[in-house]
Short mmCIF file of C-alpha atoms in Angstrom, two decimals:
data_model
loop_
_atom_site.label_atom_id
_atom_site.label_comp_id
_atom_site.label_asym_id
_atom_site.label_seq_id
_atom_site.Cartn_x
_atom_site.Cartn_y
_atom_site.Cartn_z
CA MET A 1 15.04 -30.39 19.19
CA ALA A 2 16.23 -27.16 19.13
CA GLY A 3 15.80 -24.83 22.41
CA ASN A 4 14.42 -21.07 22.41
CA ARG A 5 14.96 -18.03 24.43
CA GLY A 6 12.95 -14.92 24.64
CA VAL A 7 12.37 -11.53 26.27
CA ALA A 8 9.72 -11.84 28.84
CA TYR A 9 7.83 -9.25 31.07
CA ILE A 10 8.21 -10.31 34.65
CA GLU A 11 6.97 -7.33 36.70
CA PRO A 12 6.77 -3.33 36.22
CA GLY A 13 10.31 -2.53 35.54
CA LYS A 14 11.60 -5.65 34.59
CA VAL A 15 12.24 -7.84 31.62
CA GLU A 16 14.73 -10.95 31.57
CA VAL A 17 15.56 -13.44 28.90
CA HIS A 18 14.21 -16.90 29.54
CA GLU A 19 14.56 -20.37 28.30
CA THR A 20 11.21 -20.89 26.36
CA ASP A 21 9.84 -23.92 24.46
CA TYR A 22 10.78 -24.41 20.71
CA GLN A 23 7.97 -22.81 18.57
CA LYS A 24 5.29 -25.23 17.16
CA LEU A 25 2.68 -24.84 14.53
CA GLU A 26 0.14 -24.58 16.87
CA LEU A 27 -0.86 -21.89 19.41
CA LEU A 28 -0.26 -23.59 22.91
CA ASP A 29 -1.64 -22.51 26.21
CA GLY A 30 0.57 -19.85 28.15
CA PRO A 31 0.72 -15.91 29.56
CA GLY A 32 -2.03 -14.07 28.04
CA VAL A 33 -3.39 -16.83 25.44
CA ASN A 34 -6.85 -16.49 24.85
CA PRO A 35 -8.15 -20.00 26.40
CA ALA A 36 -10.67 -19.93 23.08
CA ASN A 37 -7.15 -20.00 21.06
CA VAL A 38 -5.29 -22.61 22.93
CA GLY A 39 -4.88 -25.47 20.72
CA ARG A 40 -5.29 -23.75 17.64
CA LYS A 41 -3.97 -25.51 14.53
CA LEU A 42 -1.50 -23.29 12.37
CA ASN A 43 -0.99 -25.59 9.24
CA HIS A 44 -1.26 -22.24 7.46
CA GLY A 45 1.99 -21.03 9.40
CA VAL A 46 5.90 -21.08 9.44
CA ILE A 47 8.42 -21.00 11.88
CA LEU A 48 11.04 -17.86 11.68
CA LYS A 49 14.41 -17.87 12.64
CA VAL A 50 13.98 -14.09 14.00
CA VAL A 51 17.18 -12.06 12.23
CA THR A 52 16.15 -8.89 13.91
CA THR A 53 13.22 -7.76 16.36
CA ASN A 54 12.76 -4.11 17.87
CA ILE A 55 11.92 -2.66 20.92
CA CYS A 56 9.20 -0.53 20.80
CA GLY A 57 7.32 2.26 22.50
CA SER A 58 4.03 0.03 22.79
CA ASP A 59 6.12 -2.71 24.43
CA GLN A 60 7.61 -0.07 27.01
CA HIS A 61 3.87 0.91 28.30
CA MET A 62 3.65 -2.88 29.43
CA VAL A 63 7.15 -3.05 31.14
CA ARG A 64 6.52 0.13 33.03
CA GLY A 65 3.10 -1.55 34.21
CA ARG A 66 0.82 0.41 32.20
CA THR A 67 -1.44 -2.28 30.94
CA THR A 68 -2.79 -5.66 32.18
CA ALA A 69 0.09 -7.80 30.80
CA PRO A 70 0.80 -10.86 32.82
CA PRO A 71 3.88 -11.98 33.96
CA ASN A 72 6.43 -14.02 31.84
CA LEU A 73 4.61 -12.83 28.83
CA VAL A 74 7.37 -13.36 25.82
CA LEU A 75 7.22 -10.04 23.84
CA GLY A 76 7.95 -8.33 20.61
CA HIS A 77 5.89 -7.43 17.57
CA GLU A 78 8.35 -6.10 15.27
CA ILE A 79 10.11 -8.78 13.80
CA LEU A 80 12.00 -9.74 10.54
CA GLY A 81 13.22 -13.55 10.26
CA GLU A 82 14.20 -16.59 8.06
CA VAL A 83 11.70 -19.13 7.20
CA VAL A 84 13.15 -22.39 8.70
CA GLU A 85 10.02 -24.41 9.16
CA LYS A 86 6.23 -24.16 6.77
CA GLY A 87 3.26 -25.83 7.64
CA SER A 88 1.49 -28.06 4.96
CA ASP A 89 -0.94 -25.56 3.57
CA VAL A 90 1.82 -22.70 2.61
CA GLU A 91 1.92 -22.57 -0.79
CA PHE A 92 4.02 -19.66 -1.89
CA ILE A 93 6.58 -19.21 0.86
CA GLU A 94 9.40 -21.44 1.12
CA VAL A 95 12.08 -22.52 4.02
CA GLY A 96 15.02 -19.91 3.59
CA ASP A 97 12.81 -16.78 2.40
CA ILE A 98 13.59 -13.52 4.48
CA CYS A 99 10.39 -11.76 5.20
CA SER A 100 9.06 -9.01 7.29
CA VAL A 101 6.20 -9.60 9.60
CA PRO A 102 3.45 -7.06 10.15
CA PHE A 103 2.73 -6.51 13.69
CA ASN A 104 -0.91 -7.08 12.77
CA ILE A 105 -1.60 -10.87 12.83
CA ALA A 106 -4.43 -11.04 9.90
CA CYS A 107 -6.12 -14.01 8.65
CA GLY A 108 -6.91 -12.81 5.27
CA ARG A 109 -10.18 -14.40 4.81
CA CYS A 110 -12.78 -12.18 7.00
CA ARG A 111 -14.54 -9.16 5.59
CA ASN A 112 -12.37 -6.78 7.45
CA CYS A 113 -9.14 -8.45 5.63
CA LYS A 114 -10.53 -8.34 2.71
CA GLU A 115 -11.39 -4.69 3.00
CA GLY A 116 -7.85 -4.05 3.87
CA LYS A 117 -8.47 -3.51 7.65
CA THR A 118 -5.80 -5.91 8.88
CA GLY A 119 -5.64 -4.14 12.05
CA ILE A 120 -8.88 -5.41 12.86
CA CYS A 121 -9.24 -8.81 11.76
CA LEU A 122 -12.14 -10.86 13.13
CA ASN A 123 -10.78 -14.63 13.30
CA VAL A 124 -7.20 -14.25 14.94
CA ASN A 125 -8.41 -13.02 18.72
CA PRO A 126 -11.70 -14.49 20.34
CA ALA A 127 -11.57 -11.39 22.61
CA ARG A 128 -12.03 -8.48 20.04
CA PRO A 129 -11.15 -7.15 16.59
CA GLY A 130 -7.17 -7.39 15.96
CA ALA A 131 -4.30 -8.96 17.34
CA ALA A 132 -0.73 -8.77 17.63
CA TYR A 133 2.51 -10.72 18.99
CA GLY A 134 3.62 -10.59 22.19
CA TYR A 135 1.13 -8.27 23.52
CA VAL A 136 -1.69 -7.56 26.19
CA ASP A 137 -5.23 -8.34 25.20
CA MET A 138 -4.08 -9.48 21.47
CA GLY A 139 -4.87 -13.19 21.62
CA GLY A 140 -2.04 -14.49 23.10
CA TRP A 141 0.26 -15.09 20.17
CA VAL A 142 3.91 -15.36 21.32
CA GLY A 143 6.05 -12.58 20.74
CA GLY A 144 9.01 -12.60 18.33
CA GLN A 145 11.77 -10.98 20.77
CA ALA A 146 13.13 -14.34 20.70
CA GLU A 147 15.48 -16.95 18.89
CA TYR A 148 12.42 -18.28 17.25
CA VAL A 149 8.89 -17.23 16.30
CA THR A 150 5.39 -18.71 14.78
CA VAL A 151 3.90 -16.88 12.48
CA PRO A 152 0.41 -18.15 11.03
CA TYR A 153 -1.38 -17.39 7.74
CA ALA A 154 1.86 -17.20 6.31
CA ASP A 155 1.09 -16.70 2.55
CA TRP A 156 -0.99 -13.84 3.55
CA ASN A 157 1.05 -12.18 6.18
CA LEU A 158 4.36 -12.46 5.52
CA LEU A 159 6.31 -10.10 2.97
CA LYS A 160 9.17 -11.80 1.15
CA PHE A 161 12.13 -9.88 0.11
CA PRO A 162 13.15 -10.31 -3.59
CA ASP A 163 16.85 -10.92 -2.72
CA ARG A 164 18.25 -12.32 0.31
CA ASP A 165 21.64 -10.57 0.06
CA GLN A 166 20.12 -7.24 -0.53
CA ALA A 167 17.81 -7.93 2.42
CA LEU A 168 20.85 -8.65 5.12
CA GLU A 169 22.52 -5.55 3.54
CA LYS A 170 19.55 -3.27 4.28
CA VAL A 171 18.26 -5.09 7.01
CA LEU A 172 18.27 -2.35 9.70
CA ASP A 173 15.90 -0.18 7.20
CA LEU A 174 13.87 -3.22 6.37
CA THR A 175 12.96 -4.09 10.28
CA MET A 176 11.03 -0.94 10.65
CA LEU A 177 8.77 -2.38 8.16
CA SER A 178 7.16 -4.50 10.72
CA ASP A 179 5.41 -1.57 12.60
CA ILE A 180 6.98 1.78 13.14
CA PHE A 181 7.94 2.90 9.42
CA PRO A 182 4.12 1.92 8.33
CA THR A 183 2.82 3.30 11.65
CA GLY A 184 4.32 6.73 11.31
CA PHE A 185 3.63 6.73 7.32
CA HIS A 186 -0.19 5.89 8.45
CA GLY A 187 0.01 8.77 11.01
CA ALA A 188 0.97 11.06 7.90
CA VAL A 189 -1.56 9.66 5.45
CA THR A 190 -4.52 9.86 7.87
CA ALA A 191 -3.36 13.43 8.84
CA GLY A 192 -3.94 14.22 5.05
CA VAL A 193 -0.24 15.10 4.29
CA LYS A 194 0.06 16.02 0.75
CA PRO A 195 2.94 18.01 -1.29
CA GLY A 196 3.38 21.16 0.65
CA SER A 197 1.82 20.57 3.56
CA THR A 198 2.93 22.10 6.80
CA VAL A 199 2.74 19.02 9.57
CA TYR A 200 3.03 19.07 13.29
CA ILE A 201 4.09 15.86 14.89
CA ALA A 202 3.87 15.40 18.58
CA GLY A 203 6.44 13.14 20.18
CA ALA A 204 10.10 12.39 18.60
CA GLY A 205 10.43 8.80 19.86
CA PRO A 206 10.66 6.20 16.63
CA VAL A 207 7.33 6.37 15.70
CA GLY A 208 7.03 10.13 15.83
CA LEU A 209 10.57 10.14 13.58
CA ALA A 210 8.74 7.36 11.05
CA ALA A 211 6.04 9.75 10.77
CA ALA A 212 8.41 12.87 10.14
CA VAL A 213 10.39 10.49 7.27
CA GLY A 214 6.95 9.65 5.90
CA ALA A 215 5.61 13.26 5.61
CA GLN A 216 8.64 14.34 3.73
CA LEU A 217 8.21 11.10 1.50
CA LEU A 218 4.40 12.05 0.79
CA GLY A 219 5.99 15.74 -0.07
CA ALA A 220 5.61 18.14 2.92
CA ALA A 221 6.79 21.61 2.99
CA VAL A 222 7.79 21.68 6.67
CA VAL A 223 7.68 19.03 8.95
CA ILE A 224 7.77 20.24 12.64
CA VAL A 225 8.53 17.78 15.63
CA SER A 226 7.94 18.33 19.39
CA ASP A 227 9.42 16.65 22.38
CA LEU A 228 10.53 17.21 26.01
CA ASN A 229 13.75 15.32 25.63
CA GLU A 230 16.45 17.64 23.52
CA GLY A 231 18.21 14.32 22.42
CA ARG A 232 15.30 13.33 20.31
CA LEU A 233 14.88 16.64 19.07
CA ALA A 234 17.95 16.50 17.92
CA GLN A 235 17.71 13.46 16.02
CA ALA A 236 14.84 15.18 14.26
CA ARG A 237 16.98 17.87 13.24
CA SER A 238 19.51 15.47 12.01
CA PHE A 239 17.21 14.55 8.70
CA GLY A 240 15.75 18.27 8.15
CA CYS A 241 13.07 18.52 10.60
CA GLU A 242 11.75 21.98 12.56
CA THR A 243 11.85 21.25 16.31
CA VAL A 244 9.60 22.34 19.06
CA ASP A 245 10.37 22.10 22.98
CA VAL A 246 7.34 21.82 24.72
CA SER A 247 8.80 22.05 28.10
CA LYS A 248 8.96 25.64 27.38
CA GLY A 249 5.30 25.81 26.72
CA SER A 250 2.16 25.25 24.79
CA PRO A 251 3.57 25.17 20.64
CA GLN A 252 1.62 27.83 19.25
CA ASP A 253 4.55 30.42 19.85
CA GLN A 254 7.09 28.11 18.71
CA ILE A 255 5.12 27.31 15.56
CA GLU A 256 4.64 30.74 14.54
CA GLN A 257 8.39 31.30 14.58
CA ILE A 258 8.84 28.40 12.37
CA LEU A 259 5.78 29.00 10.08
CA GLY A 260 4.54 32.61 10.44
CA VAL A 261 1.02 31.50 11.62
CA PRO A 262 0.36 29.35 14.91
CA GLU A 263 -1.06 26.49 13.01
CA VAL A 264 -0.53 23.56 10.48
CA ASP A 265 -2.18 21.80 7.75
CA ALA A 266 -1.82 18.31 9.46
CA ALA A 267 -0.70 16.94 12.78
CA VAL A 268 0.24 13.54 14.37
CA ASP A 269 -0.18 12.15 17.91
CA ALA A 270 2.87 9.94 18.02
CA VAL A 271 3.07 10.05 22.16
CA GLY A 272 -0.27 8.27 23.05
CA PHE A 273 -2.03 8.00 26.56
CA GLU A 274 1.67 8.20 28.69
CA ALA A 275 1.41 12.08 27.67
CA ARG A 276 2.99 14.61 29.92
CA GLY A 277 1.88 18.54 30.15
CA HIS A 278 3.74 21.19 28.38
CA GLY A 279 5.15 24.56 29.93
CA GLU A 280 4.81 24.50 33.73
CA GLY A 281 3.31 21.04 33.64
CA ALA A 282 6.19 19.45 32.04
CA GLY A 283 7.17 16.04 33.24
CA LYS A 284 3.73 15.63 34.61
CA GLU A 285 1.30 13.12 33.51
CA ALA A 286 -1.69 14.50 31.53
CA PRO A 287 -2.89 12.11 28.96
CA ALA A 288 -5.30 14.24 27.13
CA THR A 289 -2.71 17.06 26.82
CA VAL A 290 -1.34 16.09 23.74
CA LEU A 291 -4.59 15.66 21.58
CA ASN A 292 -6.12 18.95 23.34
CA SER A 293 -2.97 20.77 21.74
CA LEU A 294 -3.31 19.31 18.27
CA MET A 295 -7.00 20.33 17.94
CA GLU A 296 -6.03 23.59 19.05
CA ILE A 297 -2.91 24.10 16.32
CA THR A 298 -4.50 22.36 13.34
CA ALA A 299 -6.16 24.51 10.88
CA ALA A 300 -9.85 24.49 10.13
CA GLY A 301 -10.79 21.66 8.05
CA GLY A 302 -7.51 19.65 8.79
CA ALA A 303 -6.81 16.24 10.19
CA ILE A 304 -5.20 14.51 12.84
CA GLY A 305 -3.63 11.01 12.69
CA ILE A 306 -3.35 9.32 15.38
CA PRO A 307 -0.98 6.17 15.71
CA GLY A 308 0.09 6.92 19.25
CA LEU A 309 -1.28 4.20 21.62
CA TYR A 310 -4.84 4.55 23.56
CA VAL A 311 -5.83 1.78 26.17
CA THR A 312 -8.89 0.73 27.86
CA GLY A 313 -7.21 -0.47 30.87
CA ASP A 314 -4.22 1.57 32.48
CA PRO A 315 -3.53 0.31 36.29
CA GLY A 316 -1.16 3.11 36.27
CA GLY A 317 -3.55 6.14 35.21
CA ILE A 318 -3.56 9.29 37.09
CA ASP A 319 -7.55 9.04 37.87
CA GLU A 320 -10.25 6.47 37.75
CA ALA A 321 -11.29 7.73 34.26
CA ALA A 322 -7.87 7.47 33.00
CA LYS A 323 -7.52 4.03 34.26
CA VAL A 324 -10.47 3.26 31.61
CA GLY A 325 -8.98 5.17 28.72
CA ALA A 326 -11.42 8.04 29.51
CA LEU A 327 -10.14 11.15 28.89
CA SER A 328 -11.25 14.78 29.17
CA LEU A 329 -11.03 15.81 25.22
CA SER A 330 -11.91 19.44 23.73
CA LEU A 331 -14.35 17.68 21.21
CA GLY A 332 -16.14 20.84 20.80
CA THR A 333 -12.82 22.52 19.47
CA GLY A 334 -12.64 19.60 17.09
CA TRP A 335 -16.08 19.73 16.23
CA ALA A 336 -16.06 23.76 15.70
CA LYS A 337 -12.90 23.45 13.24
CA SER A 338 -14.43 20.28 11.48
CA ILE A 339 -11.21 18.43 12.51
CA SER A 340 -10.99 14.61 11.48
CA PHE A 341 -9.24 12.37 13.24
CA THR A 342 -8.22 8.74 12.78
CA THR A 343 -6.88 6.49 15.64
CA GLY A 344 -6.00 2.46 15.99
CA GLN A 345 -3.71 -0.02 14.57
CA CYS A 346 -2.07 0.88 11.46
CA PRO A 347 -3.17 -1.64 8.95
CA VAL A 348 0.74 -2.35 7.97
CA MET A 349 -0.16 -4.66 4.73
CA ARG A 350 -1.46 -1.15 3.11
CA TYR A 351 1.99 0.33 3.16
CA ASN A 352 4.62 -2.27 3.82
CA ARG A 353 5.46 -3.01 0.05
CA GLY A 354 5.77 0.25 -1.12
CA LEU A 355 7.87 1.52 1.76
CA MET A 356 9.81 -1.64 1.41
CA MET A 357 10.68 -0.70 -2.39
CA ALA A 358 11.33 2.81 -1.37
CA ILE A 359 14.31 1.08 0.92
CA LEU A 360 15.54 -1.03 -1.57
CA HIS A 361 15.74 1.80 -4.18
CA ASP A 362 17.65 3.97 -1.62
CA LYS A 363 14.65 6.60 -1.78
CA VAL A 364 14.74 6.68 2.09
CA GLN A 365 17.20 5.68 4.97
CA ILE A 366 14.76 4.86 8.03
CA ALA A 367 17.34 3.36 9.97
CA LYS A 368 19.27 6.54 10.27
CA ALA A 369 16.47 8.47 10.92
CA VAL A 370 15.63 6.64 13.63
CA ASN A 371 19.33 5.83 14.83
CA ALA A 372 18.74 1.94 14.81
CA THR A 373 21.17 0.64 17.27
CA THR A 374 22.12 -3.26 17.39
CA ILE A 375 21.94 -5.30 20.56
CA SER A 376 22.10 -8.87 21.16
CA LEU A 377 19.29 -10.75 22.94
CA ASP A 378 21.24 -10.64 26.32
CA GLU A 379 21.45 -7.27 25.76
CA ALA A 380 17.74 -6.58 25.82
CA PRO A 381 16.93 -5.89 29.40
CA GLN A 382 19.78 -3.15 29.21
CA GLY A 383 18.10 -1.87 26.08
CA TYR A 384 14.71 -1.44 27.69
CA ALA A 385 16.23 0.78 30.50
CA GLU A 386 17.87 3.09 28.26
CA PHE A 387 15.03 3.54 25.85
CA ASP A 388 12.75 4.00 29.05
CA SER A 389 15.41 6.37 29.94
CA GLY A 390 14.87 8.69 26.98
CA ALA A 391 17.63 7.51 24.67
CA ALA A 392 17.53 9.00 20.92
CA LYS A 393 17.72 5.23 19.66
CA LYS A 394 15.88 2.10 18.04
CA TYR A 395 17.23 -0.88 19.61
CA VAL A 396 17.07 -3.88 17.22
CA ILE A 397 17.73 -7.18 18.68
CA ASP A 398 19.98 -9.20 16.74
CA PRO A 399 19.58 -12.90 18.23
CA HIS A 400 21.54 -14.55 16.14
CA GLY A 401 24.51 -12.20 15.13
CA MET A 402 23.14 -11.87 11.53
CA VAL A 403 22.90 -8.08 11.32
CA PRO A 404 26.31 -7.35 8.88
CA GLN A 405 28.88 -5.62 10.94
CA LYS A 406 28.89 -2.68 8.34
CA ALA A 407 25.45 -1.78 8.84
CA ALA A 408 25.28 -2.00 12.28
#
């Protein structure tokens, strides 16, 4: 029987590539698996040979020790793969198909799935609505930073690419469909971005850059991206964004220099709970900084999209409130300005097919925008370290050497 290898979280600051069991069409016991999920039969699932799997900023929260993730959890929720085995109940997906895997695991049968709320499926995680691969408190589904991975409810979850050769040619763009491109786009959509909008995006990591690309696709007149990292700001400028360096202070003055007014129509939080202060507080953790700043700079009646991750358990939180996800928000500011905001997992299936078509028909180059950089499975620990140091790259793991050299 074939073996498997995967990238496992060991302890804060450390990941390793481990030998693991070959995947089965059954959810077995293991690190982080909810006991009620153990033994769950997956005749509706497939086993994928992983073509590409990406390192995500959300993975970094776990690797930094900022969640309750258990040791030896195999990581990875951004997955694109080739079907090598299918369950007896799979009807429409075939062995050999190359597919994108939404990071949300969804059954397609519950009330929320039927309403398109696939990020909060009611049937895949006994602990709470919503599940994901290789992620803490998300049901224990094994992660995809590996050679092989199991995907349940395959007919529902998988986005099949129409042409194998075309998919492999554009694989570095298409691998972004599992999470960051739909997630960034969702941030822009929920912020109300439309033709002519002025948009401010906090955070120039891969999700922030994907949100900027999404805002451009939606017709924004000006997209402003902020960060503390000049390398990441330069990456944002490389595809036409304006930038704000928040180490120089609150963003209002810099926004006014760009737009003539100190506010924008729409804003996106692509930072999340490990936010840092602005100006003199730059570099010091201040988890409510971004949300409070966005309420200040968003015009009355505007909206804030919040794809940035916030958690209910943070062992490294700066105080007791932050350790349970309680932040000091200026909700009165938001109320007085009638600002709406949207949080939570992106329902990937709401967007992934349309974004796939934009990629396949050359309307967008998301891999170039986020500086997609291919590494081998064995190089994953180094990729994690470089990403954590602020590298302006999106690391794409290529476990089987299937990414064409010309696309690398």
